Amino acid sequence: MSPRRNRPKGSGSSGRSADEDRARYGGWQSSESWQGEEWSVRHVAGASAEGKTYRCPGCDQVIPSGVPHVVAWPEFGGVDERRHWHKSCWNAKDHRTTRVRRSRNAPKY
C-alpha cells in the first residue's frame, strides 16, 4: 500500500475556494484603515505558523513558532511589506508611541 498524496498532481491552479484557503491558513482576512492607508490584515492560526519565528514591529519581541498572530501589509504593497504582529500589538497600534523602547541588552534588529 502506498502512502496518501497530500498535494495535487497537476501544476495548474489548485482549484481551492476561498473557504478552503481560510481553513488551510487558519484565519480570515479583512481590510482596515491605519495611518491614512488601507491595510490588508490576515489572522494566522498557530498551526500554520509551526516552525517559523517572526519579530513583531509593535513590541520588537519574537513571535514564537506555533503562536497565533496577525499578518498586515499595505493594500497596494508587495510581499516584502508584510509584517507579522502579535494580535494584542496590532489592536493597540494606535496607542503606542512611535519610538520602540528596548532594554539595554536587547538586539537592535
PDB file of C-alpha atoms in Angstrom:
ATOM      1  CA  MET A   1       0.000   0.000   0.000  1.00  0.00           C
ATOM      2  CA  SER A   2       1.422   3.368  -0.996  1.00  0.00           C
ATOM      3  CA  PRO A   3       1.181   6.482   1.183  1.00  0.00           C
ATOM      4  CA  ARG A   4      -1.559   9.010   0.573  1.00  0.00           C
ATOM      5  CA  ARG A   5      -0.715  12.028  -1.594  1.00  0.00           C
ATOM      6  CA  ASN A   6      -1.258  15.320   0.199  1.00  0.00           C
ATOM      7  CA  ARG A   7      -0.565  17.522  -2.808  1.00  0.00           C
ATOM      8  CA  PRO A   8      -2.390  17.821  -6.109  1.00  0.00           C
ATOM      9  CA  LYS A   9      -0.776  16.041  -9.066  1.00  0.00           C
ATOM     10  CA  GLY A  10      -1.197  18.876 -11.566  1.00  0.00           C
ATOM     11  CA  SER A  11       0.844  22.043 -11.663  1.00  0.00           C
ATOM     12  CA  GLY A  12      -2.149  24.190 -12.663  1.00  0.00           C
ATOM     13  CA  SER A  13      -4.438  26.072 -10.329  1.00  0.00           C
ATOM     14  CA  SER A  14      -5.149  24.462  -7.017  1.00  0.00           C
ATOM     15  CA  GLY A  15      -8.901  24.625  -7.505  1.00  0.00           C
ATOM     16  CA  ARG A  16      -9.416  25.610  -3.871  1.00  0.00           C
ATOM     17  CA  SER A  17     -12.128  28.013  -2.885  1.00  0.00           C
ATOM     18  CA  ALA A  18     -11.690  30.961  -0.506  1.00  0.00           C
ATOM     19  CA  ASP A  19     -13.247  28.877   2.280  1.00  0.00           C
ATOM     20  CA  GLU A  20     -10.681  26.138   1.755  1.00  0.00           C
ATOM     21  CA  ASP A  21      -7.855  28.698   1.799  1.00  0.00           C
ATOM     22  CA  ARG A  22      -9.191  30.104   5.080  1.00  0.00           C
ATOM     23  CA  ALA A  23      -9.224  26.609   6.553  1.00  0.00           C
ATOM     24  CA  ARG A  24      -5.721  25.933   5.257  1.00  0.00           C
ATOM     25  CA  TYR A  25      -4.165  29.115   6.645  1.00  0.00           C
ATOM     26  CA  GLY A  26      -6.358  29.112   9.721  1.00  0.00           C
ATOM     27  CA  GLY A  27      -7.665  32.634   9.613  1.00  0.00           C
ATOM     28  CA  TRP A  28      -9.725  35.242   7.911  1.00  0.00           C
ATOM     29  CA  GLN A  29      -8.691  38.328   6.015  1.00  0.00           C
ATOM     30  CA  SER A  30     -10.072  41.833   6.293  1.00  0.00           C
ATOM     31  CA  SER A  31      -9.189  45.387   5.364  1.00  0.00           C
ATOM     32  CA  GLU A  32      -8.518  48.139   7.922  1.00  0.00           C
ATOM     33  CA  SER A  33      -7.596  51.797   7.713  1.00  0.00           C
ATOM     34  CA  TRP A  34      -4.457  52.856   9.601  1.00  0.00           C
ATOM     35  CA  GLN A  35      -2.228  55.948   9.223  1.00  0.00           C
ATOM     36  CA  GLY A  36      -4.227  57.133   6.224  1.00  0.00           C
ATOM     37  CA  GLU A  37      -3.727  53.874   4.294  1.00  0.00           C
ATOM     38  CA  GLU A  38      -5.804  50.773   3.732  1.00  0.00           C
ATOM     39  CA  TRP A  39      -4.165  47.658   5.165  1.00  0.00           C
ATOM     40  CA  SER A  40      -4.911  44.011   4.446  1.00  0.00           C
ATOM     41  CA  VAL A  41      -4.974  42.054   7.690  1.00  0.00           C
ATOM     42  CA  ARG A  42      -4.899  38.260   7.903  1.00  0.00           C
ATOM     43  CA  HIS A  43      -5.289  36.344  11.149  1.00  0.00           C
ATOM     44  CA  VAL A  44      -2.966  33.340  11.190  1.00  0.00           C
ATOM     45  CA  ALA A  45      -3.627  30.247  13.290  1.00  0.00           C
ATOM     46  CA  GLY A  46      -0.763  28.854  15.306  1.00  0.00           C
ATOM     47  CA  ALA A  47      -0.731  25.536  13.449  1.00  0.00           C
ATOM     48  CA  SER A  48       0.061  27.204  10.123  1.00  0.00           C
ATOM     49  CA  ALA A  49       2.942  29.138  11.740  1.00  0.00           C
ATOM     50  CA  GLU A  50       4.645  25.999  13.047  1.00  0.00           C
ATOM     51  CA  GLY A  51       8.427  26.048  12.606  1.00  0.00           C
ATOM     52  CA  LYS A  52       8.639  29.799  11.908  1.00  0.00           C
ATOM     53  CA  THR A  53       9.513  32.731  14.133  1.00  0.00           C
ATOM     54  CA  TYR A  54       8.889  36.403  13.424  1.00  0.00           C
ATOM     55  CA  ARG A  55       9.680  39.729  15.104  1.00  0.00           C
ATOM     56  CA  CYS A  56       6.678  41.884  15.988  1.00  0.00           C
ATOM     57  CA  PRO A  57       7.149  45.531  14.898  1.00  0.00           C
ATOM     58  CA  GLY A  58       4.807  46.681  17.674  1.00  0.00           C
ATOM     59  CA  CYS A  59       6.798  45.431  20.658  1.00  0.00           C
ATOM     60  CA  ASP A  60      10.043  44.302  18.960  1.00  0.00           C
ATOM     61  CA  GLN A  61       9.717  40.869  20.567  1.00  0.00           C
ATOM     62  CA  VAL A  62       9.884  37.467  18.881  1.00  0.00           C
ATOM     63  CA  ILE A  63       6.638  35.719  17.956  1.00  0.00           C
ATOM     64  CA  PRO A  64       7.468  32.082  18.763  1.00  0.00           C
ATOM     65  CA  SER A  65       6.705  29.197  16.472  1.00  0.00           C
ATOM     66  CA  GLY A  66       3.110  27.977  16.596  1.00  0.00           C
ATOM     67  CA  VAL A  67       1.627  31.119  18.173  1.00  0.00           C
ATOM     68  CA  PRO A  68      -1.468  32.657  16.535  1.00  0.00           C
ATOM     69  CA  HIS A  69      -0.767  36.159  15.225  1.00  0.00           C
ATOM     70  CA  VAL A  70      -1.718  38.766  12.608  1.00  0.00           C
ATOM     71  CA  VAL A  71      -0.071  39.498   9.266  1.00  0.00           C
ATOM     72  CA  ALA A  72      -0.647  43.031   7.945  1.00  0.00           C
ATOM     73  CA  TRP A  73       0.513  44.824   4.811  1.00  0.00           C
ATOM     74  CA  PRO A  74      -0.472  47.981   2.905  1.00  0.00           C
ATOM     75  CA  GLU A  75      -3.286  47.323   0.430  1.00  0.00           C
ATOM     76  CA  PHE A  76      -1.126  48.231  -2.563  1.00  0.00           C
ATOM     77  CA  GLY A  77       2.129  46.970  -1.070  1.00  0.00           C
ATOM     78  CA  GLY A  78       4.103  43.954  -2.075  1.00  0.00           C
ATOM     79  CA  VAL A  79       5.111  40.771  -0.305  1.00  0.00           C
ATOM     80  CA  ASP A  80       8.169  42.493   1.170  1.00  0.00           C
ATOM     81  CA  GLU A  81       5.957  44.877   3.129  1.00  0.00           C
ATOM     82  CA  ARG A  82       4.105  42.175   5.102  1.00  0.00           C
ATOM     83  CA  ARG A  83       4.677  42.332   8.851  1.00  0.00           C
ATOM     84  CA  HIS A  84       3.786  39.759  11.487  1.00  0.00           C
ATOM     85  CA  TRP A  85       2.271  41.255  14.665  1.00  0.00           C
ATOM     86  CA  HIS A  86       1.063  39.856  17.972  1.00  0.00           C
ATOM     87  CA  LYS A  87      -2.734  40.193  17.976  1.00  0.00           C
ATOM     88  CA  SER A  88      -2.622  42.450  21.031  1.00  0.00           C
ATOM     89  CA  CYS A  89       0.089  44.655  19.486  1.00  0.00           C
ATOM     90  CA  TRP A  90      -1.940  45.078  16.284  1.00  0.00           C
ATOM     91  CA  ASN A  91      -5.020  46.017  18.309  1.00  0.00           C
ATOM     92  CA  ALA A  92      -3.007  48.554  20.365  1.00  0.00           C
ATOM     93  CA  LYS A  93      -1.090  50.049  17.418  1.00  0.00           C
ATOM     94  CA  ASP A  94      -2.856  53.411  17.735  1.00  0.00           C
ATOM     95  CA  HIS A  95      -1.975  53.703  21.421  1.00  0.00           C
ATOM     96  CA  ARG A  96       1.756  53.024  21.062  1.00  0.00           C
ATOM     97  CA  THR A  97       4.496  55.615  20.805  1.00  0.00           C
ATOM     98  CA  THR A  98       6.489  55.912  17.597  1.00  0.00           C
ATOM     99  CA  ARG A  99       9.755  55.103  19.325  1.00  0.00           C
ATOM    100  CA  VAL A 100      10.295  51.498  20.361  1.00  0.00           C
ATOM    101  CA  ARG A 101      11.857  51.196  23.784  1.00  0.00           C
ATOM    102  CA  ARG A 102      14.365  48.421  24.226  1.00  0.00           C
ATOM    103  CA  SER A 103      16.249  47.187  27.225  1.00  0.00           C
ATOM    104  CA  ARG A 104      19.995  47.881  27.257  1.00  0.00           C
ATOM    105  CA  ASN A 105      20.998  44.403  26.119  1.00  0.00           C
ATOM    106  CA  ALA A 106      18.268  43.885  23.517  1.00  0.00           C
ATOM    107  CA  PRO A 107      19.419  43.307  19.943  1.00  0.00           C
ATOM    108  CA  LYS A 108      18.632  46.134  17.515  1.00  0.00           C
ATOM    109  CA  TYR A 109      17.241  44.209  14.561  1.00  0.00           C
TER     110      TYR A 109
END
